[in-house]
Tab-separated table of C-alpha atoms and ligand atoms in Angstrom:
chain	number	residue	atom	x	y	z
X	1	UNK	CA	-28.281	29.034	-1.132
X	2	UNK	CA	-24.576	29.669	-0.472
X	3	UNK	CA	-21.976	27.655	-2.386
X	4	UNK	CA	-21.311	25.813	0.894
X	5	UNK	CA	-24.843	24.386	0.764
X	6	UNK	CA	-24.667	23.424	-2.922
X	7	UNK	CA	-24.582	19.643	-3.207
X	8	UNK	CA	-21.521	18.203	-4.950
X	9	UNK	CA	-22.094	17.374	-8.592
X	10	UNK	CA	-20.382	14.186	-9.716
X	11	UNK	CA	-21.177	12.284	-12.915
X	12	UNK	CA	-23.113	9.104	-12.113
X	13	UNK	CA	-20.423	6.565	-13.192
X	14	UNK	CA	-18.005	8.120	-10.662
X	15	UNK	CA	-20.392	8.406	-7.710
X	16	UNK	CA	-19.675	4.980	-6.195
X	17	UNK	CA	-15.935	5.643	-5.914
X	18	UNK	CA	-15.702	8.674	-3.609
X	19	UNK	CA	-12.365	10.196	-2.638
X	20	UNK	CA	-9.238	8.094	-3.202
X	21	UNK	CA	-8.100	6.281	-0.064
X	22	UNK	CA	-4.545	7.586	-0.669
X	23	UNK	CA	-5.657	11.204	-0.197
X	24	UNK	CA	-7.621	10.350	2.953
X	25	UNK	CA	-4.765	8.443	4.598
X	26	UNK	CA	-2.188	11.062	3.608
X	27	UNK	CA	-4.252	13.745	5.323
X	28	UNK	CA	-4.529	11.662	8.508
X	29	UNK	CA	-0.807	10.827	8.409
X	30	UNK	CA	0.201	14.484	8.091
X	31	UNK	CA	-2.128	15.521	10.904
X	32	UNK	CA	-0.740	12.834	13.224
X	33	UNK	CA	2.876	13.410	12.046
X	34	UNK	CA	3.012	9.685	11.365
X	35	UNK	CA	5.856	7.896	9.591
X	36	UNK	CA	4.317	7.562	6.152
X	37	UNK	CA	4.540	4.169	4.457
X	38	UNK	CA	1.221	4.636	2.685
X	39	UNK	CA	1.521	6.085	-0.813
X	40	UNK	CA	3.757	4.431	-3.418
X	41	UNK	CA	6.101	7.320	-4.041
X	42	UNK	CA	9.703	7.696	-2.931
X	43	UNK	CA	10.574	10.144	-0.137
X	44	UNK	CA	14.018	10.652	-1.704
X	45	UNK	CA	14.930	12.648	-4.784
X	46	UNK	CA	15.316	11.410	-8.352
X	47	UNK	CA	18.856	10.534	-9.529
X	48	UNK	CA	21.055	13.463	-10.587
X	49	UNK	CA	21.358	12.307	-14.227
X	50	UNK	CA	17.621	12.565	-14.844
X	51	UNK	CA	17.253	15.945	-13.118
X	52	UNK	CA	20.128	17.224	-15.227
X	53	UNK	CA	18.511	15.832	-18.390
X	54	UNK	CA	15.308	17.738	-17.535
X	55	UNK	CA	17.221	21.001	-17.033
X	56	UNK	CA	19.031	20.482	-20.355
X	57	UNK	CA	15.776	19.691	-22.166
X	58	UNK	CA	14.186	22.931	-20.933
X	59	UNK	CA	17.266	25.010	-21.739
X	60	UNK	CA	17.553	23.581	-25.247
X	61	UNK	CA	14.086	24.726	-26.263
X	62	UNK	CA	11.613	21.850	-26.062
X	63	UNK	CA	8.988	23.967	-24.390
X	64	UNK	CA	6.126	23.940	-26.905
X	65	UNK	CA	3.698	21.130	-27.786
X	66	UNK	CA	5.422	17.972	-28.927
X	67	UNK	CA	4.080	15.371	-31.387
X	68	UNK	CA	0.755	13.822	-30.274
X	69	UNK	CA	2.162	10.263	-30.090
X	70	UNK	CA	5.242	11.465	-28.210
X	71	UNK	CA	8.679	12.977	-28.880
X	72	UNK	CA	10.379	10.778	-31.478
X	73	UNK	CA	13.501	10.472	-29.273
X	74	UNK	CA	11.334	9.039	-26.510
X	75	UNK	CA	9.234	6.653	-28.605
X	76	UNK	CA	12.499	5.345	-30.141
X	77	UNK	CA	14.068	4.856	-26.685
X	78	UNK	CA	10.920	3.078	-25.439
X	79	UNK	CA	10.929	0.755	-28.471
X	80	UNK	CA	14.612	-0.105	-27.925
X	81	UNK	CA	14.057	-0.700	-24.212
X	82	UNK	CA	11.037	-2.931	-24.972
X	83	UNK	CA	13.062	-4.899	-27.515
X	84	UNK	CA	16.041	-5.448	-25.192
X	85	UNK	CA	14.322	-5.911	-21.878
X	86	UNK	CA	10.775	-7.055	-22.570
X	87	UNK	CA	11.601	-9.171	-25.652
X	88	UNK	CA	9.009	-7.354	-27.729
X	89	UNK	CA	9.665	-6.560	-31.360
X	90	UNK	CA	7.972	-3.234	-31.917
X	91	UNK	CA	7.962	-0.272	-34.268
X	92	UNK	CA	8.349	3.067	-32.473
X	93	UNK	CA	6.313	5.121	-34.942
X	94	UNK	CA	3.214	2.949	-35.130
X	95	UNK	CA	3.181	1.061	-31.819
X	96	UNK	CA	4.259	3.458	-29.030
X	97	UNK	CA	2.129	6.269	-27.595
X	98	UNK	CA	3.470	8.386	-24.747
X	99	UNK	CA	0.954	9.585	-22.187
X	100	UNK	CA	0.540	11.566	-18.996
X	101	UNK	CA	1.734	8.790	-16.673
X	102	UNK	CA	0.641	5.189	-16.849
X	103	UNK	CA	-2.684	6.441	-15.482
X	104	UNK	CA	-3.453	8.144	-18.790
X	105	UNK	CA	-2.116	5.150	-20.723
X	106	UNK	CA	-4.706	3.075	-18.841
X	107	UNK	CA	-7.571	5.519	-19.420
X	108	UNK	CA	-6.702	6.237	-23.089
X	109	UNK	CA	-6.536	2.484	-23.778
X	110	UNK	CA	-9.839	1.787	-22.058
X	111	UNK	CA	-11.672	4.767	-23.543
X	112	UNK	CA	-10.154	4.240	-26.982
X	113	UNK	CA	-10.723	0.496	-27.277
X	114	UNK	CA	-13.739	-0.502	-25.186
X	115	UNK	CA	-17.385	0.490	-25.202
X	116	UNK	CA	-20.748	-0.028	-23.552
X	117	UNK	CA	-21.676	-3.690	-23.592
X	118	UNK	CA	-18.093	-4.884	-23.233
X	119	UNK	CA	-17.012	-6.735	-20.131
X	120	UNK	CA	-13.532	-6.813	-18.596
X	121	UNK	CA	-12.122	-9.370	-16.154
X	122	UNK	CA	-10.184	-7.916	-13.226
X	123	UNK	CA	-7.975	-9.921	-10.919
X	124	UNK	CA	-8.640	-8.502	-7.460
X	125	UNK	CA	-6.964	-6.814	-5.688
X	126	UNK	CA	-6.522	-4.193	-8.448
X	127	UNK	CA	-4.849	-0.806	-8.598
X	128	UNK	CA	-7.487	1.770	-7.719
X	129	UNK	CA	-7.854	3.654	-11.026
X	130	UNK	CA	-8.926	0.636	-13.120
X	131	UNK	CA	-12.528	0.430	-11.943
X	132	UNK	CA	-13.391	4.159	-12.225
X	133	UNK	CA	-11.843	4.279	-15.735
X	134	UNK	CA	-13.841	1.262	-16.842
X	135	UNK	CA	-16.984	2.796	-15.323
X	136	UNK	CA	-16.415	6.006	-17.330
X	137	UNK	CA	-16.308	3.875	-20.483
X	138	UNK	CA	-19.611	2.193	-19.435
X	139	UNK	CA	-17.819	-1.139	-19.391
X	140	UNK	CA	-18.898	-3.781	-16.883
X	141	UNK	CA	-16.389	-5.781	-14.845
X	142	UNK	CA	-16.197	-9.265	-13.408
X	143	UNK	CA	-13.715	-10.021	-10.655
X	144	UNK	CA	-11.628	-13.094	-10.057
X	145	UNK	CA	-10.010	-12.840	-6.635
X	146	UNK	CA	-6.393	-13.871	-6.187
X	147	UNK	CA	-6.384	-15.706	-2.887
X	148	UNK	CA	-4.118	-14.715	0.036
X	149	UNK	CA	-1.459	-15.522	1.032
X	150	UNK	CA	-0.027	-16.752	-2.319
X	151	UNK	CA	-2.067	-14.586	-4.695
X	152	UNK	CA	-1.593	-17.058	-7.547
X	153	UNK	CA	-2.835	-16.200	-11.032
X	154	UNK	CA	-5.601	-18.727	-11.597
X	155	UNK	CA	-6.134	-18.961	-15.383
X	156	UNK	CA	-8.829	-21.638	-14.960
X	157	UNK	CA	-10.854	-19.333	-12.692
X	158	UNK	CA	-10.463	-16.508	-15.221
X	159	UNK	CA	-11.573	-18.814	-18.012
X	160	UNK	CA	-14.627	-19.817	-15.977
X	161	UNK	CA	-15.507	-16.145	-15.302
X	162	UNK	CA	-15.553	-15.224	-19.021
X	163	UNK	CA	-18.879	-14.727	-20.800
X	164	UNK	CA	-19.733	-14.049	-24.442
X	165	UNK	CA	-19.385	-10.311	-23.659
X	166	UNK	CA	-15.867	-10.552	-22.223
X	167	UNK	CA	-13.556	-8.431	-24.338
X	168	UNK	CA	-10.413	-8.038	-22.220
X	169	UNK	CA	-8.454	-8.998	-19.109
X	170	UNK	CA	-6.456	-6.495	-17.056
X	171	UNK	CA	-3.302	-7.735	-15.390
X	172	UNK	CA	-0.481	-6.112	-13.447
X	173	UNK	CA	2.982	-7.600	-12.922
X	174	UNK	CA	4.971	-6.932	-10.730
X	175	UNK	CA	1.787	-6.500	-8.786
X	176	UNK	CA	0.542	-3.696	-6.589
X	177	UNK	CA	-0.396	-4.397	-3.787
X	178	UNK	CA	0.509	-8.107	-3.444
X	179	UNK	CA	4.181	-7.959	-4.493
X	180	UNK	CA	3.668	-10.914	-6.851
X	181	UNK	CA	5.754	-11.259	-10.028
X	182	UNK	CA	3.742	-13.625	-12.203
X	183	UNK	CA	5.750	-16.564	-13.493
X	184	UNK	CA	6.118	-17.483	-17.136
X	185	UNK	CA	3.994	-20.591	-16.463
X	186	UNK	CA	1.158	-18.543	-14.930
X	187	UNK	CA	1.242	-16.067	-17.834
X	188	UNK	CA	1.383	-18.826	-20.437
X	189	UNK	CA	-1.762	-20.363	-18.976
X	190	UNK	CA	-3.492	-16.969	-19.114
X	191	UNK	CA	-2.241	-16.368	-22.677
X	192	UNK	CA	-3.809	-19.654	-23.757
X	193	UNK	CA	-7.207	-18.468	-22.439
X	194	UNK	CA	-6.817	-15.115	-24.240
X	195	UNK	CA	-5.913	-16.708	-27.590
X	196	UNK	CA	-8.686	-19.292	-27.382
X	197	UNK	CA	-11.313	-16.717	-26.409
X	198	UNK	CA	-9.920	-13.943	-28.635
X	199	UNK	CA	-9.453	-11.481	-25.745
X	200	UNK	CA	-7.383	-8.332	-25.401
X	201	UNK	CA	-4.960	-7.995	-22.481
X	202	UNK	CA	-4.219	-4.701	-20.731
X	203	UNK	CA	-0.905	-5.397	-19.026
X	204	UNK	CA	0.215	-2.823	-16.448
X	205	UNK	CA	3.980	-3.220	-16.021
X	206	UNK	CA	4.961	-0.015	-14.203
X	207	UNK	CA	7.176	-1.934	-11.734
X	208	UNK	CA	8.915	-3.999	-14.432
X	209	UNK	CA	12.421	-2.920	-13.338
X	210	UNK	CA	11.862	-3.707	-9.652
X	211	UNK	CA	12.064	-7.497	-9.444
X	212	UNK	CA	13.695	-9.397	-6.546
X	213	UNK	CA	12.707	-13.007	-7.269
X	214	UNK	CA	12.175	-14.613	-10.662
X	215	UNK	CA	12.068	-12.620	-13.903
X	216	UNK	CA	9.769	-10.013	-15.353
X	217	UNK	CA	7.801	-11.549	-18.239
X	218	UNK	CA	5.770	-9.284	-20.527
X	219	UNK	CA	2.722	-11.222	-21.658
X	220	UNK	CA	3.057	-9.495	-25.067
X	221	UNK	CA	6.293	-11.442	-25.611
X	222	UNK	CA	4.506	-14.826	-25.452
X	223	UNK	CA	3.478	-16.536	-28.706
X	224	UNK	CA	0.377	-15.060	-30.347
X	225	UNK	CA	0.054	-12.287	-27.729
X	226	UNK	CA	1.721	-9.224	-29.317
X	227	UNK	CA	-1.304	-8.708	-31.543
X	228	UNK	CA	-3.777	-8.605	-28.655
X	229	UNK	CA	-1.818	-6.934	-25.821
X	230	UNK	CA	-1.596	-3.323	-24.685
X	231	UNK	CA	1.506	-2.968	-22.489
X	232	UNK	CA	1.270	-0.039	-20.075
X	233	UNK	CA	4.383	1.464	-18.491
X	234	UNK	CA	5.730	4.491	-16.692
X	235	UNK	CA	8.948	6.318	-15.983
X	236	UNK	CA	7.874	7.256	-12.460
X	237	UNK	CA	8.650	4.086	-10.515
X	238	UNK	CA	11.889	3.165	-12.295
X	239	UNK	CA	13.509	6.588	-12.043
X	240	UNK	CA	11.817	7.889	-8.865
X	241	UNK	CA	10.067	10.680	-10.769
X	242	UNK	CA	6.448	9.875	-9.913
X	243	UNK	CA	5.630	13.611	-10.154
X	244	UNK	CA	6.680	13.806	-13.811
X	245	UNK	CA	3.783	11.644	-14.997
X	246	UNK	CA	5.485	10.302	-18.109
X	247	UNK	CA	3.968	6.993	-19.199
X	248	UNK	CA	3.343	5.030	-22.371
X	249	UNK	CA	1.248	2.390	-24.078
X	250	UNK	CA	2.738	-0.170	-26.460
X	251	UNK	CA	0.280	-1.922	-28.782
X	252	UNK	CA	0.066	-3.189	-32.365
X	253	UNK	CA	-0.981	-0.525	-34.919
X	254	UNK	CA	-4.636	-1.616	-35.065
X	255	UNK	CA	-4.951	-1.109	-31.271
X	256	UNK	CA	-2.689	1.944	-31.158
X	257	UNK	CA	-5.257	3.612	-33.463
X	258	UNK	CA	-7.866	3.501	-30.684
X	259	UNK	CA	-5.416	4.529	-27.953
X	260	UNK	CA	-4.311	7.578	-29.951
X	261	UNK	CA	-7.903	8.449	-30.889
X	262	UNK	CA	-8.589	8.867	-27.151
X	263	UNK	CA	-5.187	10.293	-26.147
X	264	UNK	CA	-5.414	13.191	-28.642
X	265	UNK	CA	-8.547	14.466	-26.896
X	266	UNK	CA	-7.647	13.632	-23.270
X	267	UNK	CA	-4.263	15.359	-22.945
X	268	UNK	CA	-2.797	15.377	-26.498
X	269	UNK	CA	0.623	15.151	-24.866
X	270	UNK	CA	2.551	15.055	-21.606
X	271	UNK	CA	5.212	17.651	-20.628
X	272	UNK	CA	7.392	17.911	-23.740
X	273	UNK	CA	10.763	18.694	-22.078
X	274	UNK	CA	10.252	15.832	-19.625
X	275	UNK	CA	9.710	13.484	-22.576
X	276	UNK	CA	13.167	14.483	-23.859
X	277	UNK	CA	14.657	13.893	-20.410
X	278	UNK	CA	12.896	10.506	-20.288
X	279	UNK	CA	14.539	9.564	-23.595
X	280	UNK	CA	17.954	10.298	-22.073
X	281	UNK	CA	17.078	8.346	-18.917
X	282	UNK	CA	16.081	5.213	-20.818
X	283	UNK	CA	19.417	4.895	-22.659
X	284	UNK	CA	22.167	2.575	-21.306
X	285	UNK	CA	21.133	2.295	-17.699
X	286	UNK	CA	22.015	-1.303	-16.819
X	287	UNK	CA	24.174	-0.272	-13.826
X	288	UNK	CA	21.455	2.037	-12.565
X	289	UNK	CA	18.855	-0.762	-12.788
X	290	UNK	CA	21.107	-3.154	-10.830
X	291	UNK	CA	21.616	-0.565	-8.101
X	292	UNK	CA	17.877	0.224	-7.997
X	293	UNK	CA	16.993	-3.409	-7.293
X	294	UNK	CA	19.786	-3.757	-4.752
X	295	UNK	CA	18.668	-0.613	-2.874
X	296	UNK	CA	15.019	-1.674	-2.855
X	297	UNK	CA	15.992	-5.195	-1.740
X	298	UNK	CA	17.729	-3.671	1.283
X	299	UNK	CA	14.639	-1.573	2.101
X	300	UNK	CA	12.325	-4.552	1.583
X	301	UNK	CA	14.380	-6.834	3.835
X	302	UNK	CA	14.682	-4.225	6.580
X	303	UNK	CA	10.968	-3.420	6.677
X	304	UNK	CA	9.871	-7.057	6.359
X	305	UNK	CA	12.069	-8.102	9.276
X	306	UNK	CA	10.478	-5.395	11.461
X	307	UNK	CA	6.972	-6.353	10.359
X	308	UNK	CA	7.627	-10.013	11.122
X	309	UNK	CA	8.949	-9.139	14.592
X	310	UNK	CA	5.792	-7.072	15.144
X	311	UNK	CA	3.672	-10.146	14.396
X	312	UNK	CA	2.464	-9.412	10.851
X	313	UNK	CA	2.115	-12.368	8.480
X	314	UNK	CA	2.898	-11.998	4.774
X	315	UNK	CA	4.674	-13.506	1.804
X	316	UNK	CA	7.913	-11.766	0.882
X	317	UNK	CA	7.306	-9.354	-2.049
X	318	UNK	CA	8.856	-10.709	-5.272
X	319	UNK	CA	8.747	-7.316	-6.997
X	320	UNK	CA	7.408	-3.759	-6.845
X	321	UNK	CA	7.701	-1.821	-3.608
X	322	UNK	CA	4.825	-2.940	-1.407
X	323	UNK	CA	4.291	-5.627	1.208
X	324	UNK	CA	0.745	-6.847	1.841
X	325	UNK	CA	0.274	-8.176	5.378
X	326	UNK	CA	-2.373	-9.875	7.467
X	327	UNK	CA	-3.157	-7.468	10.341
X	328	UNK	CA	-5.598	-9.624	12.295
X	329	UNK	CA	-3.273	-10.002	15.314
X	330	UNK	CA	-3.877	-6.287	16.009
X	331	UNK	CA	-7.462	-7.147	16.969
X	332	UNK	CA	-9.069	-4.486	14.762
X	333	UNK	CA	-12.364	-5.223	12.974
X	334	UNK	CA	-11.160	-4.376	9.439
X	335	UNK	CA	-8.366	-2.816	7.365
X	336	UNK	CA	-9.606	0.778	7.698
X	337	UNK	CA	-9.833	0.448	11.469
X	338	UNK	CA	-6.383	-1.180	11.564
X	339	UNK	CA	-4.846	1.672	9.522
X	340	UNK	CA	-6.479	4.290	11.735
X	341	UNK	CA	-5.349	2.449	14.853
X	342	UNK	CA	-1.734	2.250	13.635
X	343	UNK	CA	-1.704	5.993	12.890
X	344	UNK	CA	-3.284	6.913	16.239
X	345	UNK	CA	-1.480	4.416	18.496
X	346	UNK	CA	2.036	4.210	17.079
X	347	UNK	CA	2.183	6.959	14.419
X	348	UNK	CA	2.657	4.736	11.366
X	349	UNK	CA	0.650	5.189	8.141
X	350	UNK	CA	-0.230	2.375	5.737
X	351	UNK	CA	-2.974	1.716	3.169
X	352	UNK	CA	-6.193	-0.249	3.745
X	353	UNK	CA	-6.534	-2.364	0.590
X	354	UNK	CA	-10.256	-3.219	0.756
X	355	UNK	CA	-10.918	-0.549	-1.885
X	356	UNK	CA	-8.796	-2.649	-4.280
X	357	UNK	CA	-11.528	-5.336	-4.207
X	358	UNK	CA	-15.016	-5.463	-5.781
X	359	UNK	CA	-16.066	-7.095	-2.522
X	360	UNK	CA	-14.241	-5.007	0.133
X	361	UNK	CA	-14.670	-7.762	2.741
X	362	UNK	CA	-12.108	-9.836	0.844
X	363	UNK	CA	-9.379	-7.309	1.650
X	364	UNK	CA	-10.481	-6.385	5.146
X	365	UNK	CA	-7.883	-8.539	6.938
X	366	UNK	CA	-5.012	-7.033	4.911
X	367	UNK	CA	-2.876	-3.913	5.138
X	368	UNK	CA	-0.269	-2.524	2.706
X	369	UNK	CA	3.076	-0.927	3.556
X	370	UNK	CA	5.315	0.797	0.968
X	371	UNK	CA	9.098	0.461	1.225
X	372	UNK	CA	10.094	3.009	-1.470
X	373	UNK	CA	11.441	5.164	1.345
X	374	UNK	CA	14.799	6.299	2.739
X	375	UNK	CA	16.458	3.827	5.112
X	376	UNK	CA	16.020	6.441	7.897
X	377	UNK	CA	12.254	6.468	7.236
X	378	UNK	CA	12.084	2.683	7.424
X	379	UNK	CA	14.168	2.688	10.615
X	380	UNK	CA	11.763	5.247	12.109
X	381	UNK	CA	8.888	2.939	11.105
X	382	UNK	CA	10.642	0.000	12.806
X	383	UNK	CA	10.986	2.008	16.024
X	384	UNK	CA	7.253	2.635	15.946
X	385	UNK	CA	6.494	-1.003	15.114
X	386	UNK	CA	8.585	-2.056	18.120
X	387	UNK	CA	5.962	-0.309	20.329
X	388	UNK	CA	3.524	-3.046	19.308
C	401	PLP	C1	-0.041	-0.686	-10.662
C	401	PLP	C2	0.050	0.776	-10.970
C	401	PLP	N1	-0.308	1.197	-12.190
C	401	PLP	C3	-0.250	2.502	-12.516
C	401	PLP	C4	0.199	3.442	-11.620
C	401	PLP	C5	0.217	4.889	-12.011
C	401	PLP	O1	1.377	5.242	-12.681
C	401	PLP	P1	1.662	6.766	-13.075
C	401	PLP	O2	2.038	7.500	-11.835
C	401	PLP	O3	2.755	6.689	-14.076
C	401	PLP	O4	0.415	7.329	-13.656
C	401	PLP	C6	0.587	3.043	-10.334
C	401	PLP	C7	1.034	4.033	-9.331
C	401	PLP	O5	1.100	3.786	-8.158
C	401	PLP	C8	0.513	1.668	-10.007
C	401	PLP	O6	0.867	1.226	-8.798
């Protein structure tokens, strides 16, 4: 039998997930030379100050393994940032672990803290790596669907979905793909459920610096929550360095123990010089953060106006860099067909979000566009949308 005939070997927990939808759409978009508003990564370069910091970090000899929990300069900068911005009072040495992107922060937290028999509540739609990671840990999931078009966080529905096996809830704010920024009131209601039921919270806050309406609230900052929350963050979205894969997990020492127990055997550490550059990036950036939001607001408004003119229905994103639209006016049977049709007919790539749901039918009338792109790219997308 030639290697071509050898069946693929994939461990059983991963078999249901197949190839990521991002890779599939990217391939189609490249082939069709489509304007690409699919994947959530900028098509412009990172700011000069962070590129310079990376060059300096390499030149000044940080090229061997760093400490397992992260370079001390970086864990200190993360702790200061969390104190100032996220109103969390944390100790860098015992409560911060730097990881290979937020993706590893998610997997190290799940693998280090959960086990077979545990159950986790997900609020669909969810970012696509949560379910495979939980499956690898042999953890079962229950889904509570946030209902379009408002995608409100329904704490009562989450409470009702809990069983005696429920160990944790995973949340994400600002939210990919809905663009929601959960309000303090919504998070307080969820926090009450978590305290009463003694649950952990995995809180993915990678878009915490990209907020247009309202304020970013870290659930760990609410009363009684610091002790039960794992806050998951990343440098990639804030500083347009998604390829660096520098992330971190913030958790109290008794939970950090489990995260580090997994992290030391998954990657041990992310790129050491980039951790030093990240430490420089996180210091004194208030002007940069203001400009970042203002630039993304311009991109959001431009794209949303074009989408509205083209007949899409959606709620304006409050944060992050995605807009989730109803595509039903296109007359396509589901989200995958609508994405294919948009690539083939007008040369515009987007993401079908049904894979973000336990029950794909719940996302089949939706389609996600990313606006973390140059203004020229968005204008090119608008030209294509005008053909509709
Ligand atoms: C909600 C969410 N969490 C985590 C990640 C992954 O972050 P990183 O690239 O730092 O691993 C992404 C990336 O798109 C995301 O949207």
